[in-house]
mmCIF file of C-alpha atoms in Angstrom:
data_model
loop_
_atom_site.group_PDB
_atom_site.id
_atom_site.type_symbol
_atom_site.label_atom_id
_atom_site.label_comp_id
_atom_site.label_asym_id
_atom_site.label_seq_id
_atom_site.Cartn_x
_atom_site.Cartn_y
_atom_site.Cartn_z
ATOM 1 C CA UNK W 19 -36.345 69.169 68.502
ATOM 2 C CA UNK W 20 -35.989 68.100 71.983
ATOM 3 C CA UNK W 21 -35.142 64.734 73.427
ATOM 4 C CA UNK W 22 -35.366 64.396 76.896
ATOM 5 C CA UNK W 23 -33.995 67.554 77.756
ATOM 6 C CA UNK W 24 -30.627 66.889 75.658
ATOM 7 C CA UNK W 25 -30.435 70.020 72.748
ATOM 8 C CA UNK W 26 -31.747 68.908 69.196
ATOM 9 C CA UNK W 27 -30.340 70.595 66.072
ATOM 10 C CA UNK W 28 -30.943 70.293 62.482
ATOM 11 C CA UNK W 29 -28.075 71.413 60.050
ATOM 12 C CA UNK W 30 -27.394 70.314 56.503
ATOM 13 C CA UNK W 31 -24.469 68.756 55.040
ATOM 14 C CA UNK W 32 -23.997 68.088 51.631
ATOM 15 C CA UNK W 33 -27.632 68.082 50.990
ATOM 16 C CA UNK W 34 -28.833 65.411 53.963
ATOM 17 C CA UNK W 35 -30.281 66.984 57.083
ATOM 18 C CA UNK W 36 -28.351 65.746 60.191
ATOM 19 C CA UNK W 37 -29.675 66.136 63.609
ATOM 20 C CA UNK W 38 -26.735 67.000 66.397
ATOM 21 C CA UNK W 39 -27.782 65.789 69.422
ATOM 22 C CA UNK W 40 -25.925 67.495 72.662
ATOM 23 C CA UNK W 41 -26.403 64.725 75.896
ATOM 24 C CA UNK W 42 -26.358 65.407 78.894
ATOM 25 C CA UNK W 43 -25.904 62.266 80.684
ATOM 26 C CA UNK W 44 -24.978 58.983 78.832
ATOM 27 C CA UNK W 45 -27.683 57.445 76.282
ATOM 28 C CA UNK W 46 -28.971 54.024 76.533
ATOM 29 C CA UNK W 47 -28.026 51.724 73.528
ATOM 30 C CA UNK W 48 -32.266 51.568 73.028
ATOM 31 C CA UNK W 49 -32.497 55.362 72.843
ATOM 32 C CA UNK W 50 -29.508 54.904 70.713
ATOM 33 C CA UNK W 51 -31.330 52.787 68.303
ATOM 34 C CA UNK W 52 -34.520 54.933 68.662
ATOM 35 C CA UNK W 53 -32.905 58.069 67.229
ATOM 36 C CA UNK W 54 -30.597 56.118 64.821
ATOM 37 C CA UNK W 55 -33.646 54.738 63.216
ATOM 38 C CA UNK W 56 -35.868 57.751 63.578
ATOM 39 C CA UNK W 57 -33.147 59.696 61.777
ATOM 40 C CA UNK W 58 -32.080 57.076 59.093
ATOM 41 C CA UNK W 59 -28.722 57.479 60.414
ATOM 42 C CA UNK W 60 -28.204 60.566 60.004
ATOM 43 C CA UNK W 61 -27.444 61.986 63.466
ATOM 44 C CA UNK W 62 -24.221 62.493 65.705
ATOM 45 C CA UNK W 63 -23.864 63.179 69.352
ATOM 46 C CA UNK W 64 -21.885 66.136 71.755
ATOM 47 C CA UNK W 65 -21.767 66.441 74.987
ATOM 48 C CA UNK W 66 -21.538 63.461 77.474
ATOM 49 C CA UNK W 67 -20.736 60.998 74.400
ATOM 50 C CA UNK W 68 -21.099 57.815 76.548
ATOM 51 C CA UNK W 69 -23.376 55.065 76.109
ATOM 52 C CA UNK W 70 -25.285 53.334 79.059
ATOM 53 C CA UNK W 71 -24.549 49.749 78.572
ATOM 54 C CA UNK W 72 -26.407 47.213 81.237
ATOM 55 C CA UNK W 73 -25.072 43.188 80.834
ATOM 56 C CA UNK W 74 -27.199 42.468 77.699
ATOM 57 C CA UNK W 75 -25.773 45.338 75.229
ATOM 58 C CA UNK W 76 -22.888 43.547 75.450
ATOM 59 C CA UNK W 77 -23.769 40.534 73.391
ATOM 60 C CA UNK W 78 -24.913 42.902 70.762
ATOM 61 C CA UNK W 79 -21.601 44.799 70.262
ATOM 62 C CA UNK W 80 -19.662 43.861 67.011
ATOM 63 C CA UNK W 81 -17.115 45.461 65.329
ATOM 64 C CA UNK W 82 -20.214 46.936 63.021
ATOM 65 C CA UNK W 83 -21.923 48.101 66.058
ATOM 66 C CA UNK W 84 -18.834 49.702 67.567
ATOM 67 C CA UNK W 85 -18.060 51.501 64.329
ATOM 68 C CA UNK W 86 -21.868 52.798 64.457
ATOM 69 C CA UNK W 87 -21.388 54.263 67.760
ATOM 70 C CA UNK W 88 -17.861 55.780 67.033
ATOM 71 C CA UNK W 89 -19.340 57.429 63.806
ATOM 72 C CA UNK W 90 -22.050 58.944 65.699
ATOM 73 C CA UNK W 91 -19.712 60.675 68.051
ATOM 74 C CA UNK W 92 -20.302 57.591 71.174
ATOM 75 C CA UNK W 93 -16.939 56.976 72.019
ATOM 76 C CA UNK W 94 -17.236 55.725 75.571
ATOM 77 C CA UNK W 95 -19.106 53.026 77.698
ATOM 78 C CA UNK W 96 -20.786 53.777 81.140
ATOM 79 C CA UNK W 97 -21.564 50.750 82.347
ATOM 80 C CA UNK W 98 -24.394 49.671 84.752
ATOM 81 C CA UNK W 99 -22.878 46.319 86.014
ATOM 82 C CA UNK W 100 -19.739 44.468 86.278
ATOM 83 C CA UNK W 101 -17.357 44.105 83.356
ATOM 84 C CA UNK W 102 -15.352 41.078 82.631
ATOM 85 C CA UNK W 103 -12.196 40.231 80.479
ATOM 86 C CA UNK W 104 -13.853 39.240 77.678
ATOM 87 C CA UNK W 105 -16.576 42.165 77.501
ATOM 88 C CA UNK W 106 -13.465 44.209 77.817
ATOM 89 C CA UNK W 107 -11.814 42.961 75.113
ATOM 90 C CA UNK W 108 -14.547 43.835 72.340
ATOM 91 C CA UNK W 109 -13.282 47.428 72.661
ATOM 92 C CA UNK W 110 -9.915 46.141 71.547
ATOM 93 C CA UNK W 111 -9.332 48.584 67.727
ATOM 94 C CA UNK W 112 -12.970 49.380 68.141
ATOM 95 C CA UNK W 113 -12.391 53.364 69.092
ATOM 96 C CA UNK W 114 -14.704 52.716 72.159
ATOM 97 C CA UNK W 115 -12.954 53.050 75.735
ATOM 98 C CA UNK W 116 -14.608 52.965 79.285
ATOM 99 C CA UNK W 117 -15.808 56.307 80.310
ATOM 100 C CA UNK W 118 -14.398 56.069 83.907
ATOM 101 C CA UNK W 119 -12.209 54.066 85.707
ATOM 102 C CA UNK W 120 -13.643 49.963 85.392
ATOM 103 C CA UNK W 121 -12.040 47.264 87.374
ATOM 104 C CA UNK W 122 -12.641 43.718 85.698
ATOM 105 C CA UNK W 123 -14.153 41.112 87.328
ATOM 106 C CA UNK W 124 -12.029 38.309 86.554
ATOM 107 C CA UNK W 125 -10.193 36.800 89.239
ATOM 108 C CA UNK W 126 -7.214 35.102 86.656
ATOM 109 C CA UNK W 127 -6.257 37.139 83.715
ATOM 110 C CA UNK W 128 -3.739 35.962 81.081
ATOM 111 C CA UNK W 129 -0.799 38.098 80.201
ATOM 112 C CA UNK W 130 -1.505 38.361 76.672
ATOM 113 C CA UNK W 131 -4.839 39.824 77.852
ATOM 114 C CA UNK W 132 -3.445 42.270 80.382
ATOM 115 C CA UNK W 133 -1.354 43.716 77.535
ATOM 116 C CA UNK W 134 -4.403 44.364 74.697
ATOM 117 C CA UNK W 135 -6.417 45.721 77.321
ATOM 118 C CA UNK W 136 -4.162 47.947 79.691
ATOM 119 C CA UNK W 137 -4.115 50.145 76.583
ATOM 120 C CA UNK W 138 -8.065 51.297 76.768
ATOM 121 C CA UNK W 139 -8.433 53.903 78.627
ATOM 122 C CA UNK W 140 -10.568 53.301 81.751
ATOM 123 C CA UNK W 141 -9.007 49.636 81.760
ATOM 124 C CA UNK W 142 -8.518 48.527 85.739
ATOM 125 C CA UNK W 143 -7.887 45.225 87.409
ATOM 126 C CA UNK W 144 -8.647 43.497 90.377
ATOM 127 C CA UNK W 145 -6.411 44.227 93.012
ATOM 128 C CA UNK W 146 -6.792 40.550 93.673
ATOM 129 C CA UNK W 147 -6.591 39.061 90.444
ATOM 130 C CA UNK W 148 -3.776 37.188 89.349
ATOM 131 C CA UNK W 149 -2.085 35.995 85.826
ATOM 132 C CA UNK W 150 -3.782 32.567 84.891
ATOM 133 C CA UNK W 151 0.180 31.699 82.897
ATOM 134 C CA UNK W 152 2.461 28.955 84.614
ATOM 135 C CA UNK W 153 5.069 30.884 83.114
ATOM 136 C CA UNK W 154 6.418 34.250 82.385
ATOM 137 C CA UNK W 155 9.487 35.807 81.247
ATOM 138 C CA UNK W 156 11.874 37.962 83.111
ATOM 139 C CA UNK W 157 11.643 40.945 81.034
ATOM 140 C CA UNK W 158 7.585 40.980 81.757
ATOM 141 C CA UNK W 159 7.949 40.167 85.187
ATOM 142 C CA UNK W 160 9.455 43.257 85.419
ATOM 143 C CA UNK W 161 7.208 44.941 83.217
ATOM 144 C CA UNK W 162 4.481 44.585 85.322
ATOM 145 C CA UNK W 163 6.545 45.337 88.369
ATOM 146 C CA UNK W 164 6.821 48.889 86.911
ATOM 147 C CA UNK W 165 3.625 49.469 85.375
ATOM 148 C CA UNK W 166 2.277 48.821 89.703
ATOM 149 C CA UNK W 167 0.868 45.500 88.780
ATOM 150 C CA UNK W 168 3.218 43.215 90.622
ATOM 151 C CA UNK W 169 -0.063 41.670 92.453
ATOM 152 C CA UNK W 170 -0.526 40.112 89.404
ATOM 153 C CA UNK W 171 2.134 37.701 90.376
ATOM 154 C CA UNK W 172 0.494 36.608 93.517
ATOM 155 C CA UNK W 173 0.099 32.791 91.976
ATOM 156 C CA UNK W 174 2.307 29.859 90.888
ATOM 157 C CA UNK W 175 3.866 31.194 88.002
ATOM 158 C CA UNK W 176 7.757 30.708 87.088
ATOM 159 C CA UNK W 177 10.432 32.771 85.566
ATOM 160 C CA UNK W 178 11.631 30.859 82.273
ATOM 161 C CA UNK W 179 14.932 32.378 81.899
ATOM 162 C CA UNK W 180 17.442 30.216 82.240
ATOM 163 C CA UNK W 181 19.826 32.789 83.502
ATOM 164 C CA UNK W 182 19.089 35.791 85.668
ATOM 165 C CA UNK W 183 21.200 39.072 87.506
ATOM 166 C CA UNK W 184 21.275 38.517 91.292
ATOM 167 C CA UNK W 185 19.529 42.018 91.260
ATOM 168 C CA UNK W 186 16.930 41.335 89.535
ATOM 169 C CA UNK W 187 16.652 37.961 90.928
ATOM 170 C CA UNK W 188 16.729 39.483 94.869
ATOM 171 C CA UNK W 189 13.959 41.856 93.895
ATOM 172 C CA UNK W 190 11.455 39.078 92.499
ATOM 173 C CA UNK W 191 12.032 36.877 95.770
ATOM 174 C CA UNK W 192 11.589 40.249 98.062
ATOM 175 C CA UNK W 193 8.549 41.015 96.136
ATOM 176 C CA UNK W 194 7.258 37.416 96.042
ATOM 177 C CA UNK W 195 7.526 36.863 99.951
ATOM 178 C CA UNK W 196 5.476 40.039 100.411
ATOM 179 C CA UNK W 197 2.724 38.066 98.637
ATOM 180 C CA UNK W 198 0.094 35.510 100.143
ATOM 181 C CA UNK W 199 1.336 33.185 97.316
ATOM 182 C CA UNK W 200 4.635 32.958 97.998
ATOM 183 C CA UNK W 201 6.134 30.366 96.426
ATOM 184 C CA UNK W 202 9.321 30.822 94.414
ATOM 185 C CA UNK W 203 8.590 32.481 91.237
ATOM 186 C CA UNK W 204 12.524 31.119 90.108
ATOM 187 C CA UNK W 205 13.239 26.895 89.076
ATOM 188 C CA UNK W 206 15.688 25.672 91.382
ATOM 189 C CA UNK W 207 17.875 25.456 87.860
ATOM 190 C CA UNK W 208 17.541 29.074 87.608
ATOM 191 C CA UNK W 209 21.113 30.324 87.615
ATOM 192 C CA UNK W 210 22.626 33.401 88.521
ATOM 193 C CA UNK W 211 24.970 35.399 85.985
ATOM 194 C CA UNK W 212 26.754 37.753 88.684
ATOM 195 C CA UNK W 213 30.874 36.310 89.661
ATOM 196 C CA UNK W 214 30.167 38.079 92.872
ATOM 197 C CA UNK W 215 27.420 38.761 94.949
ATOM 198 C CA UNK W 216 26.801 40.398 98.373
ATOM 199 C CA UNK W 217 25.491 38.676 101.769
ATOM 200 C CA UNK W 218 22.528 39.524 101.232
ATOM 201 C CA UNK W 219 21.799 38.513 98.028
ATOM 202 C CA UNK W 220 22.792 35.409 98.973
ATOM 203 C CA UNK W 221 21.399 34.253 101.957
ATOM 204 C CA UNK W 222 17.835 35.661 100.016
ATOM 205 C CA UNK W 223 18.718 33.337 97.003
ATOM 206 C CA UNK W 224 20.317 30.360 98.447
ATOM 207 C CA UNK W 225 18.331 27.362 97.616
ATOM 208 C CA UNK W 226 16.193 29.543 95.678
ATOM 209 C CA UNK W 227 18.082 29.710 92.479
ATOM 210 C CA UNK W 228 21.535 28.458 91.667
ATOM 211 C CA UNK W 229 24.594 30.572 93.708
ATOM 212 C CA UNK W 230 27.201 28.020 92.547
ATOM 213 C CA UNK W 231 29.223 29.878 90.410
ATOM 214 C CA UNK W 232 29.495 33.196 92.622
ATOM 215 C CA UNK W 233 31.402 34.379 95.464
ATOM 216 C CA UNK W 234 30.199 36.025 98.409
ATOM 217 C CA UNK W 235 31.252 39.920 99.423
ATOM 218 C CA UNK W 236 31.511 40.977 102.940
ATOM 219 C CA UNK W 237 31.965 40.414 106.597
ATOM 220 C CA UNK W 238 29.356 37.856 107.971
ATOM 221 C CA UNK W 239 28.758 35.463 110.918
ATOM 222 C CA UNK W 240 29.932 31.898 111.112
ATOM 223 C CA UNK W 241 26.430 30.606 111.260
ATOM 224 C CA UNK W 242 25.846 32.327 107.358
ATOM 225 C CA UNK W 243 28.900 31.710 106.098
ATOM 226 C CA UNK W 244 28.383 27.586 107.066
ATOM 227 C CA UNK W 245 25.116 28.055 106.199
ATOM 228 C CA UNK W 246 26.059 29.502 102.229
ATOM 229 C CA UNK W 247 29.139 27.242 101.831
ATOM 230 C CA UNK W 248 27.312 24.425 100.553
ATOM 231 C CA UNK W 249 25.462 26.845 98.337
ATOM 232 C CA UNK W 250 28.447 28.817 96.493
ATOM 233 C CA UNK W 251 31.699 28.854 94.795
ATOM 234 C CA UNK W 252 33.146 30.267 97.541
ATOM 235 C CA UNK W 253 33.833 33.314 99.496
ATOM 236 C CA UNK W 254 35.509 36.363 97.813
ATOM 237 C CA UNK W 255 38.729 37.683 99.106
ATOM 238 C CA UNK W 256 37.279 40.485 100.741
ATOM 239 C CA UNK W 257 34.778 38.329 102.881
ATOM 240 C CA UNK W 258 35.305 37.569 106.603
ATOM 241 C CA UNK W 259 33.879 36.659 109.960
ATOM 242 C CA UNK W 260 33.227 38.689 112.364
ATOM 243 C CA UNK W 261 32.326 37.849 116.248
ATOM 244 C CA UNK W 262 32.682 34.772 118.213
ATOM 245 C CA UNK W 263 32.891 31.422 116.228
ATOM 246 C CA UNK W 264 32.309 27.704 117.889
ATOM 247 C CA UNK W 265 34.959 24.849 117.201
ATOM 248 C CA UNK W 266 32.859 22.943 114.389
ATOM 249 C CA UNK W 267 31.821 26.467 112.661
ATOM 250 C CA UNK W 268 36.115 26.927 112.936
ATOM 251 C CA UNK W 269 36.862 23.624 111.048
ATOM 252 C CA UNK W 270 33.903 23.664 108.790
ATOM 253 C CA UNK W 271 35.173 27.141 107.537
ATOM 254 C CA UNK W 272 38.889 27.257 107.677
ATOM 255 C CA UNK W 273 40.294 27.418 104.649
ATOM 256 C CA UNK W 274 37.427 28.600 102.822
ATOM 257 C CA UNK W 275 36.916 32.514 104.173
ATOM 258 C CA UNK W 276 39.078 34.905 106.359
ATOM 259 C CA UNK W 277 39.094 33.882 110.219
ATOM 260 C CA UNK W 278 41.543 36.291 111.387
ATOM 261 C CA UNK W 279 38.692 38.404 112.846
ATOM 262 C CA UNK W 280 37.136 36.264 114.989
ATOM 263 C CA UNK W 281 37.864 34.492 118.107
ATOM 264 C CA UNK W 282 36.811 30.736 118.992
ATOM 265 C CA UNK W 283 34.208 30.810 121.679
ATOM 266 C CA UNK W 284 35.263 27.566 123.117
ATOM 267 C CA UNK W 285 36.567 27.547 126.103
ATOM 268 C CA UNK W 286 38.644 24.385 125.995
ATOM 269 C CA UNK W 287 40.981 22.550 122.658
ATOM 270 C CA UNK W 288 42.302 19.799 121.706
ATOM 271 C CA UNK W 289 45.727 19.841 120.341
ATOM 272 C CA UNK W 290 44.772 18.439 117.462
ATOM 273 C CA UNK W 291 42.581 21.534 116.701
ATOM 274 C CA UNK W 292 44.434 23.995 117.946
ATOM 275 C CA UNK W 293 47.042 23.132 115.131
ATOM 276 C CA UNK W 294 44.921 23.404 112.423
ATOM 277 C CA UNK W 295 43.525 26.787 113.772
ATOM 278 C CA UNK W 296 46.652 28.121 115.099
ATOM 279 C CA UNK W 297 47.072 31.508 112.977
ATOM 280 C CA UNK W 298 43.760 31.438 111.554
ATOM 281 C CA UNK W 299 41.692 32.671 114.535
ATOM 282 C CA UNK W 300 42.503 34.010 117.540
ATOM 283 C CA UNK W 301 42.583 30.575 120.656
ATOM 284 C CA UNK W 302 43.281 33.544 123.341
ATOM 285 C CA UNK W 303 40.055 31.815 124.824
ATOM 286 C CA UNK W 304 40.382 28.354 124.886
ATOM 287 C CA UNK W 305 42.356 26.045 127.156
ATOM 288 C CA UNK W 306 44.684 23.536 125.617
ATOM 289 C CA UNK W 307 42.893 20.037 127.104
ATOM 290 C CA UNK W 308 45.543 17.275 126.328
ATOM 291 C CA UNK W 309 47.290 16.028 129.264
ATOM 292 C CA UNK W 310 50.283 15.488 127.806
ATOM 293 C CA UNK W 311 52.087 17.558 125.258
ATOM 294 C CA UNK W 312 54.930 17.556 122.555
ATOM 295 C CA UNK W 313 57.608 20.407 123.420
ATOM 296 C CA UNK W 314 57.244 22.139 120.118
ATOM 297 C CA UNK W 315 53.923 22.089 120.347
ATOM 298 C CA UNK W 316 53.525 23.933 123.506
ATOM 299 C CA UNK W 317 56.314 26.256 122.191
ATOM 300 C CA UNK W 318 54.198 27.163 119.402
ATOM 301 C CA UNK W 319 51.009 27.257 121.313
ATOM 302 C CA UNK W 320 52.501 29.262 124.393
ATOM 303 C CA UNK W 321 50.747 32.952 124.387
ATOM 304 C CA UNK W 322 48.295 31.804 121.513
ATOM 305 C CA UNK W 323 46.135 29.913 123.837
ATOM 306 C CA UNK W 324 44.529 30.654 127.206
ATOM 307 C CA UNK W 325 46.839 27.950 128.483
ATOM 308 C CA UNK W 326 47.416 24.314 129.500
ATOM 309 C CA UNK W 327 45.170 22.137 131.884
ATOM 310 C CA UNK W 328 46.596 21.611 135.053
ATOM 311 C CA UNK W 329 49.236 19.241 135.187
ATOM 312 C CA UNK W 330 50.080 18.562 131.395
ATOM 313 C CA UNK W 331 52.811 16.741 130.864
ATOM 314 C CA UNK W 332 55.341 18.595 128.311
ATOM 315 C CA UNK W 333 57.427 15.546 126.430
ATOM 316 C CA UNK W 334 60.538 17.141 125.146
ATOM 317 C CA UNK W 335 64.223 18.356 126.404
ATOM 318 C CA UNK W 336 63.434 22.286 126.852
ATOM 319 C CA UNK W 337 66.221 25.247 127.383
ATOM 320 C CA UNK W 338 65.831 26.542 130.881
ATOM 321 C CA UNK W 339 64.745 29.817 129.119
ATOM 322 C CA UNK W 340 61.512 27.688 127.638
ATOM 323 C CA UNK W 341 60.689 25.631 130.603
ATOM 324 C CA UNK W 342 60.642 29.086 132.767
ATOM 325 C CA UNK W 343 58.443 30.847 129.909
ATOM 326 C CA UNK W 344 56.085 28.062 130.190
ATOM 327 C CA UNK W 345 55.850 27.477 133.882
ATOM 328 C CA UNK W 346 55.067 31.613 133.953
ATOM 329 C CA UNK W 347 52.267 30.507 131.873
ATOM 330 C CA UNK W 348 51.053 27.514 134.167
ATOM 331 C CA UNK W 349 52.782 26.496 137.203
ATOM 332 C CA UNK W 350 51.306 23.253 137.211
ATOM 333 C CA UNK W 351 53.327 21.632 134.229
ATOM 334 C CA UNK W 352 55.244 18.366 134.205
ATOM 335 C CA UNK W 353 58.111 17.843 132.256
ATOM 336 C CA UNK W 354 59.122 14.840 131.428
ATOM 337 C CA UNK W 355 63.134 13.380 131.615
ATOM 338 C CA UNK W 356 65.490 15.579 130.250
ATOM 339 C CA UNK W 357 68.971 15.520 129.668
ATOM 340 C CA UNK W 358 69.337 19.324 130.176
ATOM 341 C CA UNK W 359 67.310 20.251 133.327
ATOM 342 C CA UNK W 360 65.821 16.934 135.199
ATOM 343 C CA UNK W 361 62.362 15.733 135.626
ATOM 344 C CA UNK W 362 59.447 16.935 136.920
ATOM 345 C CA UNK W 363 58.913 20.725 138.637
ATOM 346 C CA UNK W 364 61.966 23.259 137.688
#
């Protein structure tokens, strides 16, 4: 026989003459039915085994349908026009699959729906369309991160673990700034499991998810580490600042991360400060402001600090070895009475 060009072929099996039909091209689900009927069933198809479908075959495909195609030998769909989600879906355990690559139509898609149908072969999705959830776990976050579909992120949706690694939290907020939506995918609750994290990590994370309970790694500027302070435990052992630190970034941090690398940009102190930082930071820069000043402390501040203002007054009885030391340093000092060596210039 011939239909439309395709090869016709009669052979008999077990007593009931069935016509094999080779295509050449995909069949139309009304040729389909023509030679289904015309045959009483009793043909299958080779070849190009795809069916045509156009928007209105779709309504017509049940699971009966499906199974009359697949027994046939029509195992794909060609289709004329778009395809949405739910089309999509009716080749779910039906043995049909697309015949070429088919991106969906649908803008939103729901996870449970991305998973049925990224199994059919032929299966593509929007490279603007975007889970329809609120919510989504970690472990399929990251499941789609792998499988390329990260795009499908690109909305509102939230983690729901409660608690997360500061990897795998970094990557998400990385990945979610790269999108136009980006909006954290963590709850501010969210809290990290790590003891330790690095710099990085954490200035990505802070006020993103909760950093409380971990320590920061690393050298870093005063600016960051006032910055994180508020935000973590505290700052590891190992952590320190590096460069030039003001007097309110000094006080703010002392105590809480290594100093001993840095030097305080300003150029004049207070006593009162100076004590508190003396052997924390280097003062080599800053100019000791008070005009009047206890022995001991100028003793214990002489060679640590730029120097005294002109014409501090040093309270206190010094050796003639100390007063000499610290006129060397400023020959503007006034010493007060003293027992040992007068009053004013020695």
């Amino acid at each position: 026989c011939d239909w439309s060009s395709d090869v016709c072929s009669s052979d008999l099996s077990a007593g009931v003459s069935k016509v094999s039909v080779t295509l050449a091209a995909p069949i139309s689900s009304a040729d389909f039915n023509t030679l289904y009927n015309a045959t009483g069933g009793a043909i299958t198809f080779t070849g190009n085994t795809a069916l045509a479908f156009n928007t209105g075959d779709w309504s017509k495909l049940t699971a009966s349908v499906a199974s009359t195609y697949v027994a046939a030998g029509l195992t794909q769909i060609s289709p004329s026009s778009a395809v949405a989600v739910a089309q999509a879906k009716l080749l779910i355990g039906s043995g049909l699959s697309f015949s070429g690559s088919v991106t969906l139509s649908d803008a939103k898609i729901s996870l449970a729906d991305y998973n049925a149908l990224k199994g059919i072969s032929g299966v593509a999705f929007s490279s603007t369309a975007s889970l329809s959830d609120t919510t989504i776990s970690l472990s399929n976050a990251k499941a789609l991160i792998a499988a390329g579909k990260s795009g499908l992120l690109n909305t509102n949706i939230k983690i729901t673990d409660a608690t997360v690694t500061a990897a795998d939290a970094d990557a998400l907020v990385l990945l979610k700034n790269s999108l136009s939506n980006n909006t954290s995918i963590f709850n501010s609750t969210t809290k990290i499991s790590d003891s330790a994290i690095s710099l990085a990590q954490a200035k990505d994370l802070a006020g993103v998810v909760n950093i409380s309970g971990a320590l920061v790694n690393g050298a870093m500027s005063a600016t960051d580490a006032l910055t994180l302070k508020s935000f973590v435990k505290g700052f590891a052992s190992t952590a320190s600042i590096t460069g030039a630190i003001n007097l309110t970034q000094a006080t703010g941090l002392v105590g809480a991360i290594d100093l001993s690398n840095s030097q305080l940009s300003d150029t004049s102190i207070i006593l009162a400060n100076a004590k508190t930082l003396l052997g924390k930071l280097s003062l080599t820069g800053s100019t000791l402001s008070d005009t009047s000043v206890a022995l001991a402390d100028a003793n214990s501040l002489l060679g640590k600090v730029a120097g005294f203002a002109a014409n501090t007054a040093i309270i206190g009885a010094p050796t003639i070895a100390q007063a000499k030391a610290l006129l060397a340093s400023n020959s503007s000092l006034i010493f007060a009475a003293s027992s040992k060596i007068g009053r004013a210039h020695v």
